[in-house]
Amino acid sequence: MPDSAAPPTAPDWLQAGMDHLWLPYTQMRNLPTPLPIVSAEGVRLHLPDGRSLIDGISSWWTVCHGYNHPHIRKAVVEQIQHLPHVMLGGLVHEPVARLATRLTAMLPGDLDHVFFSESGSVSVEVAMKMAIQYWINRGVAGRHRFVSFRFGYHGDTMACMSICDPDEGMHGLFAGCLPEQIIADVPRSTEQRAAFRQLLKQRRGEIAAVIIEPLVQGAGGLKMYDAETLAFIRQACDAQDHLLILDEIMTGFGRTGTMFACQQADMVPDIATFSKALTGGTLPLAATVATRRVFEAFLSDSPSTALMHGPTYMGNPLACAAAHASLDLFEREPRLQQVAAIETRLRDGLSACRGLNGVLDVRTKGAIGVVELDRAGEANWLKPRLIAEGVWVRPFGNIVYLMPPFVIEPVDLDRLTAAVVKVVSDWSRERA
Ligand SMILES: *Cc1c(COP(=O)(O)O)cnc(C)c1O
């Protein structure tokens, strides 16, 4: 089995570019050449040598309607013909104004005020600034720490790293340069709940907000917890008057079976962040949305209480047009039914991994299927074998997972689960 998945007929830009590109999460020495992709349609990625792969992970969970959807493409083309971009400082435009109106109408409760940015990490940074300044504006000093959770993931910038899982978030490597936060266990058990309540009470004067990914923790280990636990977290925050931030960047827009994961717990966060599937995986856009109570803490006769943040490309009209088109598709097409059908098929398809030697757990939620192995560092063994099965699946740590586009046909979904079952079974046998 070759280590590299490089095609026999590599295009001329590939090697030349690889001498200069610095890739994400990648040791650049002796790097197997990444797969060149020339086009993508629906759930398929096309390579220059004529091969195509079924995408099992939706380009970091963004491409919910499949690649190159004609409705989104048309909306972006129309937008680029009259207003590709204009700054949002002192100016405003229709796509961004309508998107704020549309998003807040979809969101539960009084999540009514939208601050746009261009990446998930920035939207989380903005949420953190909002929470800290909320207390400052209210005349309360010293509340600048965050309670976040083991296995959480909130982005790669400095403040985001500080609230990630300590191992996955590289807290060791960056020790001394990251703000120190309070990392808790997700309060599933009675004991953990008592400890969580205690923590919120004891350290109340330091805490700006609690931040968590609702129902499914993503890149920190794809751990899941139930709606009742999320409702408990809301109640525990309310009891001590703490702000609760939900990071819906991965879960938002249908991935867990409802439009937003918080709806399953019938609760409303004080601040929520969105990005990944917001534009259906076409253009970068993120949103930090605050409730009226949070927003109103920034209103005064003084400029000093204003939120001092403003990404250059915030509210980019092309990205907003793509987001509108993506939301049209959620309205017109049965996306949530598709997610429910995917959940059943993932559960059935992946169940063959259960009980295999070395498999710790198999779990599903919405259009997310996870096989957890008993040791990390197996990705390099697994990846080329998955590609050889004709699928694009990118294991990380000890996790092999599927998060396909919602439009995937049952036959393609079965190919994805069959590929995972085959490769994990081979792995399980080989390690014995
Ligand atoms: C991906 C992700 C982020 C970071 O978003 P970027 O756009 O990569 O900066 C933050 N939080 C969660 C839950 C994510 O899944």
Tab-separated table of N, CA, C and O in Angstrom, residues 67-158:
chain	number	residue	atom	x	y	z
A	67	TYR	N	-21.765	19.678	-3.184
A	67	TYR	CA	-20.885	20.647	-3.849
A	67	TYR	C	-21.562	21.261	-5.054
A	67	TYR	O	-22.327	20.610	-5.765
A	68	ASN	N	-21.221	22.518	-5.288
A	68	ASN	CA	-21.581	23.204	-6.527
A	68	ASN	C	-23.092	23.190	-6.760
A	68	ASN	O	-23.545	22.916	-7.876
A	69	HIS	N	-23.832	23.492	-5.742
A	69	HIS	CA	-25.291	23.489	-5.893
A	69	HIS	C	-25.709	24.655	-6.795
A	69	HIS	O	-25.318	25.797	-6.540
A	70	PRO	N	-26.503	24.379	-7.849
A	70	PRO	CA	-26.822	25.438	-8.816
A	70	PRO	C	-27.533	26.641	-8.197
A	70	PRO	O	-27.306	27.778	-8.632
A	71	HIS	N	-28.356	26.411	-7.181
A	71	HIS	CA	-29.076	27.545	-6.598
A	71	HIS	C	-28.120	28.504	-5.878
A	71	HIS	O	-28.252	29.737	-5.993
A	72	ILE	N	-27.156	27.954	-5.176
A	72	ILE	CA	-26.189	28.825	-4.474
A	72	ILE	C	-25.267	29.497	-5.498
A	72	ILE	O	-24.984	30.693	-5.408
A	73	ARG	N	-24.846	28.712	-6.485
A	73	ARG	CA	-23.950	29.274	-7.513
A	73	ARG	C	-24.618	30.466	-8.193
A	73	ARG	O	-24.010	31.523	-8.366
A	74	LYS	N	-25.880	30.328	-8.540
A	74	LYS	CA	-26.606	31.390	-9.238
A	74	LYS	C	-26.694	32.642	-8.349
A	74	LYS	O	-26.475	33.762	-8.809
A	75	ALA	N	-26.987	32.458	-7.086
A	75	ALA	CA	-27.122	33.599	-6.174
A	75	ALA	C	-25.798	34.365	-6.059
A	75	ALA	O	-25.779	35.601	-6.048
A	76	VAL	N	-24.699	33.617	-5.985
A	76	VAL	CA	-23.391	34.278	-5.841
A	76	VAL	C	-23.016	34.995	-7.133
A	76	VAL	O	-22.499	36.117	-7.109
A	77	VAL	N	-23.299	34.371	-8.270
A	77	VAL	CA	-22.991	34.999	-9.565
A	77	VAL	C	-23.785	36.301	-9.715
A	77	VAL	O	-23.241	37.343	-10.098
A	78	GLU	N	-25.060	36.259	-9.359
A	78	GLU	CA	-25.870	37.484	-9.460
A	78	GLU	C	-25.330	38.584	-8.547
A	78	GLU	O	-25.224	39.746	-8.921
A	79	GLN	N	-24.928	38.186	-7.343
A	79	GLN	CA	-24.422	39.178	-6.386
A	79	GLN	C	-23.098	39.793	-6.863
A	79	GLN	O	-22.885	40.999	-6.737
A	80	ILE	N	-22.227	38.963	-7.443
A	80	ILE	CA	-20.897	39.487	-7.817
A	80	ILE	C	-21.023	40.474	-8.963
A	80	ILE	O	-20.162	41.327	-9.165
A	81	GLN	N	-22.147	40.403	-9.700
A	81	GLN	CA	-22.299	41.310	-10.831
A	81	GLN	C	-22.659	42.732	-10.410
A	81	GLN	O	-22.459	43.661	-11.171
A	82	HIS	N	-23.183	42.906	-9.197
A	82	HIS	CA	-23.447	44.309	-8.837
A	82	HIS	C	-22.813	44.797	-7.546
A	82	HIS	O	-22.568	45.985	-7.416
A	83	LEU	N	-22.521	43.894	-6.592
A	83	LEU	CA	-21.843	44.372	-5.381
A	83	LEU	C	-21.081	43.230	-4.712
A	83	LEU	O	-21.593	42.589	-3.803
A	84	PRO	N	-19.839	42.974	-5.173
A	84	PRO	CA	-19.054	41.885	-4.564
A	84	PRO	C	-18.713	42.181	-3.113
A	84	PRO	O	-18.719	41.297	-2.274
A	85	HIS	N	-18.411	43.429	-2.813
A	85	HIS	CA	-18.061	43.749	-1.436
A	85	HIS	C	-18.205	45.240	-1.170
A	85	HIS	O	-18.012	46.057	-2.064
A	86	VAL	N	-18.554	45.568	0.055
A	86	VAL	CA	-18.458	46.945	0.536
A	86	VAL	C	-18.256	46.849	2.044
A	86	VAL	O	-18.744	45.909	2.682
A	87	MET	N	-17.483	47.774	2.592
A	87	MET	CA	-17.228	47.725	4.038
A	87	MET	C	-18.516	47.927	4.833
A	87	MET	O	-19.454	48.568	4.366
A	88	LEU	N	-18.530	47.366	6.046
A	88	LEU	CA	-19.735	47.488	6.881
A	88	LEU	C	-19.598	48.625	7.905
A	88	LEU	O	-20.496	48.853	8.696
A	89	GLY	N	-18.454	49.317	7.882
A	89	GLY	CA	-18.280	50.467	8.770
A	89	GLY	C	-18.946	51.685	8.148
A	89	GLY	O	-18.488	52.194	7.135
A	90	GLY	N	-20.067	52.121	8.706
A	90	GLY	CA	-20.747	53.313	8.202
A	90	GLY	C	-21.592	53.060	6.970
A	90	GLY	O	-22.305	53.948	6.520
A	91	LEU	N	-21.498	51.864	6.375
A	91	LEU	CA	-22.283	51.513	5.184
A	91	LEU	C	-23.011	50.208	5.474
A	91	LEU	O	-22.586	49.430	6.319
A	92	VAL	N	-24.072	49.985	4.761
A	92	VAL	CA	-24.780	48.726	4.948
A	92	VAL	C	-25.376	48.327	3.603
A	92	VAL	O	-25.493	49.166	2.699
A	93	HIS	N	-25.706	47.056	3.430
A	93	HIS	CA	-26.265	46.612	2.148
A	93	HIS	C	-27.373	45.597	2.392
A	93	HIS	O	-27.492	45.031	3.483
A	94	GLU	N	-28.155	45.378	1.347
A	94	GLU	CA	-29.352	44.556	1.479
A	94	GLU	C	-29.070	43.111	1.904
A	94	GLU	O	-29.738	42.602	2.814
A	95	PRO	N	-28.100	42.415	1.268
A	95	PRO	CA	-27.906	41.004	1.669
A	95	PRO	C	-27.602	40.840	3.158
A	95	PRO	O	-28.122	39.922	3.800
A	96	VAL	N	-26.803	41.731	3.735
A	96	VAL	CA	-26.447	41.561	5.143
A	96	VAL	C	-27.629	41.929	6.040
A	96	VAL	O	-27.889	41.271	7.054
A	97	ALA	N	-28.355	42.983	5.673
A	97	ALA	CA	-29.505	43.396	6.491
A	97	ALA	C	-30.574	42.311	6.481
A	97	ALA	O	-31.111	41.920	7.519
A	98	ARG	N	-30.862	41.801	5.291
A	98	ARG	CA	-31.873	40.741	5.205
A	98	ARG	C	-31.419	39.467	5.894
A	98	ARG	O	-32.240	38.731	6.447
A	99	LEU	N	-30.122	39.183	5.849
A	99	LEU	CA	-29.644	37.950	6.489
A	99	LEU	C	-29.782	38.043	8.011
A	99	LEU	O	-30.169	37.075	8.673
A	100	ALA	N	-29.480	39.226	8.567
A	100	ALA	CA	-29.652	39.406	10.019
A	100	ALA	C	-31.119	39.220	10.395
A	100	ALA	O	-31.450	38.547	11.381
A	101	THR	N	-31.999	39.787	9.590
A	101	THR	CA	-33.444	39.648	9.851
A	101	THR	C	-33.865	38.180	9.766
A	101	THR	O	-34.581	37.664	10.632
A	102	ARG	N	-33.359	37.515	8.731
A	102	ARG	CA	-33.774	36.130	8.484
A	102	ARG	C	-33.250	35.175	9.560
A	102	ARG	O	-33.982	34.316	10.054
A	103	LEU	N	-31.986	35.340	9.911
A	103	LEU	CA	-31.390	34.457	10.929
A	103	LEU	C	-32.086	34.617	12.276
A	103	LEU	O	-32.408	33.638	12.947
A	104	THR	N	-32.304	35.865	12.671
A	104	THR	CA	-32.893	36.080	13.994
A	104	THR	C	-34.337	35.573	14.036
A	104	THR	O	-34.811	35.131	15.080
A	105	ALA	N	-35.031	35.611	12.882
A	105	ALA	CA	-36.395	35.069	12.839
A	105	ALA	C	-36.389	33.543	13.008
A	105	ALA	O	-37.320	32.971	13.561
A	106	MET	N	-35.319	32.887	12.538
A	106	MET	CA	-35.229	31.427	12.653
A	106	MET	C	-34.817	30.978	14.045
A	106	MET	O	-35.157	29.877	14.474
A	107	LEU	N	-34.027	31.820	14.714
A	107	LEU	CA	-33.441	31.402	15.991
A	107	LEU	C	-34.475	31.467	17.111
A	107	LEU	O	-35.382	32.286	17.066
A	108	PRO	N	-34.323	30.602	18.108
A	108	PRO	CA	-35.290	30.616	19.207
A	108	PRO	C	-35.098	31.835	20.122
A	108	PRO	O	-34.037	32.469	20.112
A	109	GLY	N	-36.110	32.141	20.886
A	109	GLY	CA	-36.030	33.178	21.915
A	109	GLY	C	-35.741	34.541	21.329
A	109	GLY	O	-36.111	34.846	20.194
A	110	ASP	N	-35.037	35.365	22.091
A	110	ASP	CA	-34.742	36.720	21.620
A	110	ASP	C	-33.266	36.861	21.249
A	110	ASP	O	-32.619	37.842	21.558
A	111	LEU	N	-32.746	35.838	20.557
A	111	LEU	CA	-31.422	35.951	19.927
A	111	LEU	C	-31.619	36.865	18.721
A	111	LEU	O	-31.873	36.422	17.606
A	112	ASP	N	-31.504	38.175	18.959
A	112	ASP	CA	-32.006	39.149	17.990
A	112	ASP	C	-30.937	40.030	17.353
A	112	ASP	O	-31.267	40.866	16.514
A	113	HIS	N	-29.676	39.888	17.778
A	113	HIS	CA	-28.676	40.846	17.319
A	113	HIS	C	-27.444	40.122	16.778
A	113	HIS	O	-26.774	39.401	17.515
A	114	VAL	N	-27.155	40.330	15.501
A	114	VAL	CA	-26.148	39.530	14.792
A	114	VAL	C	-24.902	40.346	14.492
A	114	VAL	O	-24.992	41.424	13.871
A	115	PHE	N	-23.756	39.832	14.899
A	115	PHE	CA	-22.466	40.422	14.531
A	115	PHE	C	-21.795	39.450	13.569
A	115	PHE	O	-21.488	38.320	13.942
A	116	PHE	N	-21.548	39.886	12.331
A	116	PHE	CA	-20.960	38.983	11.335
A	116	PHE	C	-19.437	39.035	11.352
A	116	PHE	O	-18.838	40.070	11.644
A	117	SER	N	-18.832	37.904	11.005
A	117	SER	CA	-17.381	37.860	10.791
A	117	SER	C	-17.112	36.808	9.716
A	117	SER	O	-18.061	36.366	9.050
A	118	GLU	N	-15.848	36.413	9.524
A	118	GLU	CA	-15.547	35.545	8.384
A	118	GLU	C	-15.054	34.161	8.765
A	118	GLU	O	-14.774	33.353	7.886
A	119	SER	N	-14.916	33.891	10.052
A	119	SER	CA	-14.535	32.523	10.401
A	119	SER	C	-15.108	32.168	11.756
A	119	SER	O	-15.413	33.051	12.578
A	120	GLY	N	-15.253	30.873	11.967
A	120	GLY	CA	-15.791	30.401	13.229
A	120	GLY	C	-14.967	30.891	14.406
A	120	GLY	O	-15.517	31.363	15.411
A	121	SER	N	-13.646	30.792	14.291
A	121	SER	CA	-12.792	31.212	15.406
A	121	SER	C	-13.049	32.673	15.766
A	121	SER	O	-13.141	33.022	16.948
A	122	VAL	N	-13.165	33.520	14.754
A	122	VAL	CA	-13.395	34.940	15.041
A	122	VAL	C	-14.763	35.129	15.696
A	122	VAL	O	-14.913	35.917	16.634
A	123	SER	N	-15.754	34.376	15.250
A	123	SER	CA	-17.082	34.531	15.873
A	123	SER	C	-17.046	34.128	17.346
A	123	SER	O	-17.763	34.696	18.167
A	124	VAL	N	-16.196	33.142	17.677
A	124	VAL	CA	-16.052	32.739	19.083
A	124	VAL	C	-15.293	33.824	19.860
A	124	VAL	O	-15.662	34.178	20.981
A	125	GLU	N	-14.222	34.364	19.249
A	125	GLU	CA	-13.500	35.466	19.898
A	125	GLU	C	-14.457	36.626	20.198
A	125	GLU	O	-14.406	37.243	21.263
A	126	VAL	N	-15.327	36.925	19.242
A	126	VAL	CA	-16.280	38.025	19.418
A	126	VAL	C	-17.249	37.693	20.556
A	126	VAL	O	-17.554	38.549	21.394
A	127	ALA	N	-17.707	36.444	20.598
A	127	ALA	CA	-18.614	36.038	21.683
A	127	ALA	C	-17.920	36.209	23.039
A	127	ALA	O	-18.537	36.667	24.011
A	128	MET	N	-16.622	35.855	23.094
A	128	MET	CA	-15.882	35.988	24.354
A	128	MET	C	-15.738	37.462	24.736
A	128	MET	O	-15.915	37.836	25.898
A	129	LYS	N	-15.430	38.306	23.758
A	129	LYS	CA	-15.332	39.750	24.039
A	129	LYS	C	-16.667	40.299	24.505
A	129	LYS	O	-16.749	41.101	25.435
A	130	MET	N	-17.740	39.868	23.838
A	130	MET	CA	-19.082	40.322	24.237
A	130	MET	C	-19.355	39.982	25.693
A	130	MET	O	-19.866	40.817	26.446
A	131	ALA	N	-19.016	38.741	26.081
A	131	ALA	CA	-19.327	38.295	27.442
A	131	ALA	C	-18.512	39.092	28.458
A	131	ALA	O	-19.043	39.559	29.472
A	132	ILE	N	-17.224	39.265	28.182
A	132	ILE	CA	-16.372	40.009	29.122
A	132	ILE	C	-16.865	41.457	29.241
A	132	ILE	O	-17.027	41.997	30.335
A	133	GLN	N	-17.141	42.065	28.088
A	133	GLN	CA	-17.535	43.480	28.119
A	133	GLN	C	-18.952	43.671	28.655
A	133	GLN	O	-19.283	44.733	29.194
A	134	TYR	N	-19.771	42.635	28.546
A	134	TYR	CA	-21.115	42.694	29.140
A	134	TYR	C	-21.007	43.042	30.616
A	134	TYR	O	-21.686	43.939	31.126
A	135	TRP	N	-20.082	42.329	31.316
A	135	TRP	CA	-19.931	42.578	32.753
A	135	TRP	C	-19.272	43.932	33.011
A	135	TRP	O	-19.688	44.674	33.906
A	136	ILE	N	-18.273	44.277	32.211
A	136	ILE	CA	-17.612	45.577	32.389
A	136	ILE	C	-18.631	46.701	32.224
A	136	ILE	O	-18.712	47.617	33.046
A	137	ASN	N	-19.418	46.603	31.149
A	137	ASN	CA	-20.419	47.655	30.892
A	137	ASN	C	-21.450	47.758	32.003
A	137	ASN	O	-22.041	48.814	32.216
A	138	ARG	N	-21.668	46.648	32.693
A	138	ARG	CA	-22.626	46.681	33.803
A	138	ARG	C	-21.969	47.072	35.124
A	138	ARG	O	-22.589	46.998	36.178
A	139	GLY	N	-20.675	47.433	35.040
A	139	GLY	CA	-19.987	47.914	36.240
A	139	GLY	C	-19.502	46.800	37.151
A	139	GLY	O	-19.192	47.032	38.324
A	140	VAL	N	-19.414	45.571	36.638
A	140	VAL	CA	-18.937	44.448	37.441
A	140	VAL	C	-17.492	44.151	37.034
A	140	VAL	O	-17.217	43.896	35.864
A	141	ALA	N	-16.569	44.200	37.988
A	141	ALA	CA	-15.153	43.998	37.660
A	141	ALA	C	-14.745	42.538	37.862
A	141	ALA	O	-15.349	41.813	38.655
A	142	GLY	N	-13.732	42.113	37.142
A	142	GLY	CA	-13.059	40.845	37.430
A	142	GLY	C	-13.635	39.603	36.784
A	142	GLY	O	-13.106	38.512	36.956
A	143	ARG	N	-14.711	39.736	36.001
A	143	ARG	CA	-15.298	38.525	35.401
A	143	ARG	C	-14.775	38.366	33.976
A	143	ARG	O	-15.372	38.852	33.018
A	144	HIS	N	-13.638	37.688	33.866
A	144	HIS	CA	-13.032	37.555	32.534
A	144	HIS	C	-12.607	36.133	32.193
A	144	HIS	O	-11.952	35.908	31.193
A	145	ARG	N	-12.961	35.182	33.032
A	145	ARG	CA	-12.624	33.783	32.714
A	145	ARG	C	-13.820	33.053	32.128
A	145	ARG	O	-14.963	33.418	32.370
A	146	PHE	N	-13.506	31.960	31.414
A	146	PHE	CA	-14.570	31.153	30.815
A	146	PHE	C	-14.543	29.748	31.389
A	146	PHE	O	-13.465	29.196	31.644
A	147	VAL	N	-15.720	29.207	31.588
A	147	VAL	CA	-15.841	27.789	31.907
A	147	VAL	C	-16.090	27.078	30.588
A	147	VAL	O	-17.063	27.371	29.883
A	148	SER	N	-15.162	26.171	30.228
A	148	SER	CA	-15.361	25.381	29.014
A	148	SER	C	-15.146	23.915	29.394
A	148	SER	O	-14.973	23.603	30.576
A	149	PHE	N	-15.150	23.012	28.414
A	149	PHE	CA	-15.302	21.600	28.757
A	149	PHE	C	-14.254	20.705	28.105
A	149	PHE	O	-13.789	20.979	26.995
A	150	ARG	N	-13.938	19.640	28.842
A	150	ARG	CA	-13.086	18.599	28.299
A	150	ARG	C	-13.682	18.086	26.979
A	150	ARG	O	-14.891	17.954	26.870
A	151	PHE	N	-12.852	17.870	25.994
A	151	PHE	CA	-13.235	17.425	24.639
A	151	PHE	C	-13.909	18.528	23.809
A	151	PHE	O	-14.400	18.289	22.724
A	152	GLY	N	-13.921	19.755	24.344
A	152	GLY	CA	-14.496	20.860	23.573
A	152	GLY	C	-13.534	21.326	22.490
A	152	GLY	O	-12.320	21.141	22.579
A	153	TYR	N	-14.107	21.924	21.457
A	153	TYR	CA	-13.291	22.567	20.412
A	153	TYR	C	-13.988	23.847	19.987
A	153	TYR	O	-15.183	23.838	19.654
A	154	HIS	N	-13.233	24.953	19.969
A	154	HIS	CA	-13.850	26.236	19.629
A	154	HIS	C	-13.036	27.054	18.641
A	154	HIS	O	-13.325	28.231	18.445
A	155	GLY	N	-11.990	26.456	18.045
A	155	GLY	CA	-11.212	27.205	17.061
A	155	GLY	C	-9.744	27.258	17.441
A	155	GLY	O	-9.341	26.803	18.520
A	156	ASP	N	-8.951	27.818	16.552
A	156	ASP	CA	-7.491	27.726	16.670
A	156	ASP	C	-6.795	29.034	17.048
A	156	ASP	O	-5.577	29.049	17.204
A	157	THR	N	-7.509	30.149	17.114
A	157	THR	CA	-6.841	31.393	17.515
A	157	THR	C	-6.572	31.337	19.027
A	157	THR	O	-7.058	30.441	19.721
A	158	MET	N	-5.804	32.293	19.532
A	158	MET	CA	-5.266	32.163	20.895
A	158	MET	C	-6.364	32.028	21.966
A	158	MET	O	-6.319	31.108	22.777
